PDB file of C-alpha atoms in Angstrom:
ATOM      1  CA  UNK A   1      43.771  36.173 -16.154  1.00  0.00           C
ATOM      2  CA  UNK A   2      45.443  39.219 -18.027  1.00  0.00           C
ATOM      3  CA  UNK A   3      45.185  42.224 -16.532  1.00  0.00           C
ATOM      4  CA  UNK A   4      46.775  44.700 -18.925  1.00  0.00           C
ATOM      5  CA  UNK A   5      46.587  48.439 -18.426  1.00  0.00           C
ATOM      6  CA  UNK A   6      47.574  49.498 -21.898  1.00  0.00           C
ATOM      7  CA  UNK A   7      50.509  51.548 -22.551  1.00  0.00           C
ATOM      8  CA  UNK A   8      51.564  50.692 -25.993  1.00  0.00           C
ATOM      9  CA  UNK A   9      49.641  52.743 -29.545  1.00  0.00           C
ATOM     10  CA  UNK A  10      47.868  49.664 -30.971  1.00  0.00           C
ATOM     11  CA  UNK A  11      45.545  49.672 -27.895  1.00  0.00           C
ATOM     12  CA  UNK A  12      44.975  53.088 -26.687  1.00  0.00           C
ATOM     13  CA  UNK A  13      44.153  54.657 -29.483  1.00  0.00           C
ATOM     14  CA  UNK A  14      42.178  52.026 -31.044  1.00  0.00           C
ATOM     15  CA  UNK A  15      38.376  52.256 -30.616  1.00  0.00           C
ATOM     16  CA  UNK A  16      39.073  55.136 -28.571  1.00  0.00           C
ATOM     17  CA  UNK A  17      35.416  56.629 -29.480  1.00  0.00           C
ATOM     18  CA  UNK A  18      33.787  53.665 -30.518  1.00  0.00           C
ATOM     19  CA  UNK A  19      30.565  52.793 -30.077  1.00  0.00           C
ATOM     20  CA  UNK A  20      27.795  55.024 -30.946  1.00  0.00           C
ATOM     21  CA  UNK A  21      29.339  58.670 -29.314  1.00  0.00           C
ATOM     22  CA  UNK A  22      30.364  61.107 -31.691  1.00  0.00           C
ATOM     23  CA  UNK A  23      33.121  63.712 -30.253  1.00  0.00           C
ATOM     24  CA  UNK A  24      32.225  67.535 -31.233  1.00  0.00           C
ATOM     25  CA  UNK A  25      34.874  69.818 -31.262  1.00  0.00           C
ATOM     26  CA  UNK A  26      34.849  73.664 -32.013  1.00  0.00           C
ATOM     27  CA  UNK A  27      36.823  74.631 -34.529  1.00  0.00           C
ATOM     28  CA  UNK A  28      40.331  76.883 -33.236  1.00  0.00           C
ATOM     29  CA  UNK A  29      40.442  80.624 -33.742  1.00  0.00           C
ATOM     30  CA  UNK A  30      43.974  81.757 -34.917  1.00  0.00           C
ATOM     31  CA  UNK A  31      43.210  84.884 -32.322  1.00  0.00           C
ATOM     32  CA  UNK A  32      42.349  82.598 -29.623  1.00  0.00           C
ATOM     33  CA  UNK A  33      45.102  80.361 -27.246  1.00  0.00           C
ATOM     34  CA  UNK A  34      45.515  77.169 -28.301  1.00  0.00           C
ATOM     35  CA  UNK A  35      43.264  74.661 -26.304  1.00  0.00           C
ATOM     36  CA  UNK A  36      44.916  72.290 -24.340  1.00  0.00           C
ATOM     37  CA  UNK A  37      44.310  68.697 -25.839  1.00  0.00           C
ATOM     38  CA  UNK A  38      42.295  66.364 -24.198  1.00  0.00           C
ATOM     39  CA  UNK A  39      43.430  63.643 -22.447  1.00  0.00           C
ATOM     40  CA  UNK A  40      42.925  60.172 -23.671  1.00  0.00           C
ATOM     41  CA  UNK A  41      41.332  57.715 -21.220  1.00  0.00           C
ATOM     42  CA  UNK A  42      43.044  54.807 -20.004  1.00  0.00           C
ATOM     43  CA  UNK A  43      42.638  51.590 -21.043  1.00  0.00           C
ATOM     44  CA  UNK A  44      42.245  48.924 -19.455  1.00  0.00           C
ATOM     45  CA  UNK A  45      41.988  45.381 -20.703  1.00  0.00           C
ATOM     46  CA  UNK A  46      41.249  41.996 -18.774  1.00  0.00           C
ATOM     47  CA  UNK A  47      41.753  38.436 -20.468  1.00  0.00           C
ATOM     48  CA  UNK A  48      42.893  34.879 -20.278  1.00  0.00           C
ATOM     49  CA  UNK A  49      45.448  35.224 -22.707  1.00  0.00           C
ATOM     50  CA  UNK A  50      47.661  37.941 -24.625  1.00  0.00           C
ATOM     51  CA  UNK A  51      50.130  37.672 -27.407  1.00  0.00           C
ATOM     52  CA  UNK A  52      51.505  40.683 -28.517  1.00  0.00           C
ATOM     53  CA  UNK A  53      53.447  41.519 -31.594  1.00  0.00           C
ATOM     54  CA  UNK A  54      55.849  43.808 -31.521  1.00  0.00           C
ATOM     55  CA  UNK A  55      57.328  43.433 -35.213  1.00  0.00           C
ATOM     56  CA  UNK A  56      53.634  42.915 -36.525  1.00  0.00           C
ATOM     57  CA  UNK A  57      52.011  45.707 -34.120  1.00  0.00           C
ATOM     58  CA  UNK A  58      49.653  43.437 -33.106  1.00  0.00           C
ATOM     59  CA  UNK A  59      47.922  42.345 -30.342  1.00  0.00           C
ATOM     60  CA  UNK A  60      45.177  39.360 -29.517  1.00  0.00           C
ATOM     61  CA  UNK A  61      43.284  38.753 -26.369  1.00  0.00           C
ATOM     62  CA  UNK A  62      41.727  35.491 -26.094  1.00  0.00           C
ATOM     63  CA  UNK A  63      38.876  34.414 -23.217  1.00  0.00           C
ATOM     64  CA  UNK A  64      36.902  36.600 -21.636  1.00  0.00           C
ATOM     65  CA  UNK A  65      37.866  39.371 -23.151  1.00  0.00           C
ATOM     66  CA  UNK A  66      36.574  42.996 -21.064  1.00  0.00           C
ATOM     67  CA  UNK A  67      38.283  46.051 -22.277  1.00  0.00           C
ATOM     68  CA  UNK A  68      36.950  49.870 -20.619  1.00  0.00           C
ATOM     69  CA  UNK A  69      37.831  52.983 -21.663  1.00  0.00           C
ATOM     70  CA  UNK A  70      36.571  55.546 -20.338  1.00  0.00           C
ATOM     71  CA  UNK A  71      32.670  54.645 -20.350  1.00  0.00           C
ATOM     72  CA  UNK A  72      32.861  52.353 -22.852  1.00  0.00           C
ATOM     73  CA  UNK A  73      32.897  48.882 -22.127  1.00  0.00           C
ATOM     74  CA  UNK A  74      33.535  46.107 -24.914  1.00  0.00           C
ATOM     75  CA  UNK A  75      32.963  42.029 -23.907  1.00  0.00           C
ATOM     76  CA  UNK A  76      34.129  39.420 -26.616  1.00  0.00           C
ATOM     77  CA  UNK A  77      36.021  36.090 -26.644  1.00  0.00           C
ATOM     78  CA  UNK A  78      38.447  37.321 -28.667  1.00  0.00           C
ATOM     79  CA  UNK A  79      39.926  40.720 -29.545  1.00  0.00           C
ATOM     80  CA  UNK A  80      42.857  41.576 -32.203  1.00  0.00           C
ATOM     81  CA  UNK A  81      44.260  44.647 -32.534  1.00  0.00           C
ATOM     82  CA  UNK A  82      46.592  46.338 -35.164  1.00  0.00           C
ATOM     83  CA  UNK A  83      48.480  49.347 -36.160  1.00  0.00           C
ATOM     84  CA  UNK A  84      49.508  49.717 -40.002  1.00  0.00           C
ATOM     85  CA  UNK A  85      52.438  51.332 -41.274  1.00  0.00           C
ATOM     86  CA  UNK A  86      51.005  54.592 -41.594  1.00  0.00           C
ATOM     87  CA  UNK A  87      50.237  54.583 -38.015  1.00  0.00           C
ATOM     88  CA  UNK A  88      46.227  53.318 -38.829  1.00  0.00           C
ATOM     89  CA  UNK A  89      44.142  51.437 -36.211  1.00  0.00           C
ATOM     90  CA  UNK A  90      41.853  48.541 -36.599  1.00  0.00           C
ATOM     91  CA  UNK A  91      40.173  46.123 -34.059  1.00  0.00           C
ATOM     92  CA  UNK A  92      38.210  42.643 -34.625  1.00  0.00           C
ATOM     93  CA  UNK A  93      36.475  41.689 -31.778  1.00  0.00           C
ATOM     94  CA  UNK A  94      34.860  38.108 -31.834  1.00  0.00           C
ATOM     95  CA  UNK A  95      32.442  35.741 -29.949  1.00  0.00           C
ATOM     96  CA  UNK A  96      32.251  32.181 -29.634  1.00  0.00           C
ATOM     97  CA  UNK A  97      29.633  29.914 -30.955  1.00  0.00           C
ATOM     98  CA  UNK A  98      26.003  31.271 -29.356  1.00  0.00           C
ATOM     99  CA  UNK A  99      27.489  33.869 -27.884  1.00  0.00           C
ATOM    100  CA  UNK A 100      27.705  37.969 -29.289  1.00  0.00           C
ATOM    101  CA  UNK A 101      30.150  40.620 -28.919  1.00  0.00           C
ATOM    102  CA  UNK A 102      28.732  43.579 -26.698  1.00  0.00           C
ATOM    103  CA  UNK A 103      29.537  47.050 -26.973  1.00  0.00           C
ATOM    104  CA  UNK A 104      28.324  50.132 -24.250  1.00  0.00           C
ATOM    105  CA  UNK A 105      28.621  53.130 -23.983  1.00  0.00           C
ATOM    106  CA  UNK A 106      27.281  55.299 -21.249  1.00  0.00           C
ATOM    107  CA  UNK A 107      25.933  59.024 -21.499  1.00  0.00           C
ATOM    108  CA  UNK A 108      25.875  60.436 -18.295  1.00  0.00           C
ATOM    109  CA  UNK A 109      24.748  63.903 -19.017  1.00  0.00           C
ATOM    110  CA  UNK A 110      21.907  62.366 -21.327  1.00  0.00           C
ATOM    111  CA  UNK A 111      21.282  59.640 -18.740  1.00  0.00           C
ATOM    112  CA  UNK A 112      21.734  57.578 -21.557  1.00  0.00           C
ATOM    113  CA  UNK A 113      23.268  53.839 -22.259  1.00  0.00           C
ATOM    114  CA  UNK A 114      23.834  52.348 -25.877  1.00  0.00           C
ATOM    115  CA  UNK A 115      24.285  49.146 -26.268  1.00  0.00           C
ATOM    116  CA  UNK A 116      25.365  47.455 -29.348  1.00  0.00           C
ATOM    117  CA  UNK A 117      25.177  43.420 -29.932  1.00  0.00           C
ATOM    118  CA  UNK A 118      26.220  41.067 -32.969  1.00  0.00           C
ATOM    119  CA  UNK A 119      28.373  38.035 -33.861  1.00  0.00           C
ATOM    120  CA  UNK A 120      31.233  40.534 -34.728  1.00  0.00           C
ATOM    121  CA  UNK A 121      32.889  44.114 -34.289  1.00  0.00           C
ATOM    122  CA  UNK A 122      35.483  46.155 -36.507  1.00  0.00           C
ATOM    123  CA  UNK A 123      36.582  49.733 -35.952  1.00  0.00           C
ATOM    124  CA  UNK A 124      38.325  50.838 -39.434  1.00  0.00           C
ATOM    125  CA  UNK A 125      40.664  53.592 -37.331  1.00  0.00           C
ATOM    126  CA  UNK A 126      41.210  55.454 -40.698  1.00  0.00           C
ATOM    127  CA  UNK A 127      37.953  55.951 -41.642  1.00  0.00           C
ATOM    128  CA  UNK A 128      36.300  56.370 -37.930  1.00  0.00           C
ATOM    129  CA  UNK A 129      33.700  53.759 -38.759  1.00  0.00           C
ATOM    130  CA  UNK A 130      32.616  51.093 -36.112  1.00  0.00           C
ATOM    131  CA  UNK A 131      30.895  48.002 -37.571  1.00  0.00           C
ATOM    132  CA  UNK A 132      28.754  45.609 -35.941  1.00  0.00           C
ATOM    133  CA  UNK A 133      28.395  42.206 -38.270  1.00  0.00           C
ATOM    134  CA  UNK A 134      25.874  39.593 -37.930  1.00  0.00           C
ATOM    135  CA  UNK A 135      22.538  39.407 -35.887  1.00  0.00           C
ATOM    136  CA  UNK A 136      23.268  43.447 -35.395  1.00  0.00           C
ATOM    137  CA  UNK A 137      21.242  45.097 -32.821  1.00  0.00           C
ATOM    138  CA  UNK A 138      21.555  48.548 -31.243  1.00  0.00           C
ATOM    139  CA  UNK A 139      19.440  49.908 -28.829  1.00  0.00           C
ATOM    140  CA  UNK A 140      19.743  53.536 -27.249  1.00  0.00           C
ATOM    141  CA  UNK A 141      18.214  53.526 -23.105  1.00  0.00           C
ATOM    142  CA  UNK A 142      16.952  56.481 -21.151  1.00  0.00           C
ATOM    143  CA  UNK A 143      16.697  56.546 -17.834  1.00  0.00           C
ATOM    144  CA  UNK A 144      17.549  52.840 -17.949  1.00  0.00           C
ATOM    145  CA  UNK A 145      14.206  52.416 -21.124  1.00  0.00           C
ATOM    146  CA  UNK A 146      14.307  51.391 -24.084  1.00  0.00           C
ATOM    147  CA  UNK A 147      13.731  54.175 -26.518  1.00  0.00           C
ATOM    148  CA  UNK A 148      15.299  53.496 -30.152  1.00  0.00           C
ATOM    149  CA  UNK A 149      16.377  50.116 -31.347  1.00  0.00           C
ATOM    150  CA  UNK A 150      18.087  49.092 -35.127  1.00  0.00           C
ATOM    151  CA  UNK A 151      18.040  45.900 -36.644  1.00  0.00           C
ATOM    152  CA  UNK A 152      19.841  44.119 -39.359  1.00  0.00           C
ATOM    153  CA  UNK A 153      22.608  41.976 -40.373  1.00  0.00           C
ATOM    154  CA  UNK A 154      25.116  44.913 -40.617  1.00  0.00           C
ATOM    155  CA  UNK A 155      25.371  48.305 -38.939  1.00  0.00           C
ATOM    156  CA  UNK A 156      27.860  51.049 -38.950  1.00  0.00           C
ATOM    157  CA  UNK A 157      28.405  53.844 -37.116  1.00  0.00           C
ATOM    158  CA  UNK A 158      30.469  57.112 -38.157  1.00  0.00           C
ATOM    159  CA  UNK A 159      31.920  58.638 -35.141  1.00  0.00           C
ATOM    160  CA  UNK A 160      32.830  61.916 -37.463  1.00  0.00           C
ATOM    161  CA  UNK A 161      29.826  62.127 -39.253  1.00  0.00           C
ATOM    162  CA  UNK A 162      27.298  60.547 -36.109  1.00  0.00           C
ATOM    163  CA  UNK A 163      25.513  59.338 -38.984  1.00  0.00           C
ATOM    164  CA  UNK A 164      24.201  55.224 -38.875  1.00  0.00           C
ATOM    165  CA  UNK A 165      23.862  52.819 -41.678  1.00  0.00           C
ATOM    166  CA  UNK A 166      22.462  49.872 -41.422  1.00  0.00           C
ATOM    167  CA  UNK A 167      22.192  46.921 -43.794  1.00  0.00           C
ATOM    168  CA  UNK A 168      19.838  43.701 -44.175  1.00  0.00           C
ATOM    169  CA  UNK A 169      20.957  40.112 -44.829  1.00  0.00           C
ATOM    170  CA  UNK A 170      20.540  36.278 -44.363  1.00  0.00           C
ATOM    171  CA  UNK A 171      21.854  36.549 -41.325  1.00  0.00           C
ATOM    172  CA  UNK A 172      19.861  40.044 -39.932  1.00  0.00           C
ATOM    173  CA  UNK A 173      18.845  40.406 -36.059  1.00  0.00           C
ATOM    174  CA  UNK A 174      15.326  41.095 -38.266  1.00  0.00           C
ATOM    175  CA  UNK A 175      12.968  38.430 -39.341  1.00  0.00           C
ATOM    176  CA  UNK A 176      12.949  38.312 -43.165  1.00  0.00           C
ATOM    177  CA  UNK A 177      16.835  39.604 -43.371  1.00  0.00           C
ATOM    178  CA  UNK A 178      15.243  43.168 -43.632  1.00  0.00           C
ATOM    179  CA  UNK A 179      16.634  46.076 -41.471  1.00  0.00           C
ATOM    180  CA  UNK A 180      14.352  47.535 -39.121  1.00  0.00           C
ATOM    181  CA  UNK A 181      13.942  50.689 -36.740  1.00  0.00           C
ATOM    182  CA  UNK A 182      11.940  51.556 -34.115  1.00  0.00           C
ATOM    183  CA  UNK A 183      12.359  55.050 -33.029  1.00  0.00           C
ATOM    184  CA  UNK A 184      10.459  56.723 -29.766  1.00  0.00           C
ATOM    185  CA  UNK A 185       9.194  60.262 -30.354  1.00  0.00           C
ATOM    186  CA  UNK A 186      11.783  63.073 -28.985  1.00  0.00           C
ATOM    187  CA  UNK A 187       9.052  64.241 -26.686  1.00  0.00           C
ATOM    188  CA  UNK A 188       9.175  61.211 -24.883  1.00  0.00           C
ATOM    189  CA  UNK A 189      13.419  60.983 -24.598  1.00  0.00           C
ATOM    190  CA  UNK A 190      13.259  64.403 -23.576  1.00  0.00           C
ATOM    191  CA  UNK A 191      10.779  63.896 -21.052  1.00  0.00           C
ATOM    192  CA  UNK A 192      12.413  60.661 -19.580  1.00  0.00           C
ATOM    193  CA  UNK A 193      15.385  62.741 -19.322  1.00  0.00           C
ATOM    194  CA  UNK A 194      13.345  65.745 -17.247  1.00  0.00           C
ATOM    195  CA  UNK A 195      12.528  62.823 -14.885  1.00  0.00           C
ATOM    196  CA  UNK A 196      15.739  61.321 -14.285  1.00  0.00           C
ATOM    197  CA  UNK A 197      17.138  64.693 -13.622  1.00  0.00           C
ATOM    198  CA  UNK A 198      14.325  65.752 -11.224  1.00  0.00           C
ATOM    199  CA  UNK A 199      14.728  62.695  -9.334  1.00  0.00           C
ATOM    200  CA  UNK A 200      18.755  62.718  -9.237  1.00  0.00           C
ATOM    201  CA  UNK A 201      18.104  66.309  -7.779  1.00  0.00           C
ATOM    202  CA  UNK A 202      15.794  65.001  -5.173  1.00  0.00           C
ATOM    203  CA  UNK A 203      18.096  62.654  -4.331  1.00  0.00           C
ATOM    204  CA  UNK A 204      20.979  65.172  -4.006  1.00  0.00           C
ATOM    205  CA  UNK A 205      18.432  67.269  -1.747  1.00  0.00           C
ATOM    206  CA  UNK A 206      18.444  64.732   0.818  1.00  0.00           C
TER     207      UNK A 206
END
């Protein structure tokens, strides 16, 4: 088995918000110190086979494929990774036949988890947009519950934007190829969230 603690561009900066997490940043004030830039989490990557690229800037990880960065966690069978010329990222991830590829990514302030299934992933790097293709199914937990789930054959994420889109098919995770949504009212998240809090603090009471 690979175990590859990336050091070179193609894989740690690739994906490196993906899944469902949009980064916020205030804007600089020219009166105000520079802030100091956030560190990148490490990646780390764990297969059966690599073959890297040097010339191409490319790199594919074959069986079993379990990369983490940070709190993200992505599992596929096969994951390829590439840097154009103009220093753009891009990822495939892949699954074998009856399998999915699986994407999470945990909230811990939120005491949230979303998860994100289909037969395919691909982060487009210059456009921050994360696609899951094929039997696409995202699902956003509270307090380890269920609250919103989407549907469909297609669904995109805009890290920049946070925005979803989500597209049906012949081969949507929806009966009909349609896309749909089931969304919990906010009362409810925000009350599962009052609960997990309470009880974490009872448990730090101890």
């Amino acid at each position: 088995m690979t175990d590859l603690r990336t050091l070179f561009a193609p894989t740690t900066r690739l994906l490196g918000a993906v899944l469902l997490s949009a980064s916020v940043l205030a804007p600089a004030h020219a009166a105000e110190p520079a802030a100091k830039p956030v560190e990148e989490p490490s990646t780390l990557i764990l297969s059966d086979t690599l073959h890297y690229d040097d010339v191409k800037k490319q790199s594919v990880f074959t069986g079993n494929v379990n990369m983490t960065r940070g709190l993200m966690t992505l599992t596929s069978d096969t994951l390829e990774m590439h840097e154009d010329a103009q220093g753009g990222q891009y990822g495939t991830a892949t699954a074998n036949k009856g399998k999915v590829v699986t994407i999470r990514q945990e909230r811990p302030d939120t005491f949230e988890l979303i998860e994100g299934k289909g037969l395919r992933a691909e982060y487009d790097g210059t456009k921050s947009t994360f696609d899951l293709i094929g039997q696409a199914v995202v699902v956003r937990y509270v307090c380890g519950k269920p609250f919103d789930t989407i549907r469909g054959e297609r669904i995109r994420y805009n890290e920049k934007t946070g925005t979803y889109e989500a597209q049906g098919g012949p081969n949507s995770a929806a009966a009909g190829g349609r896309v749909r949504s089931v969304a919990e009212p906010r009362a409810k998240s925000d009350a599962a969230v009052a609960e997990c809090r309470k009880q974490q603090a009872a448990k730090k009471g101890r």
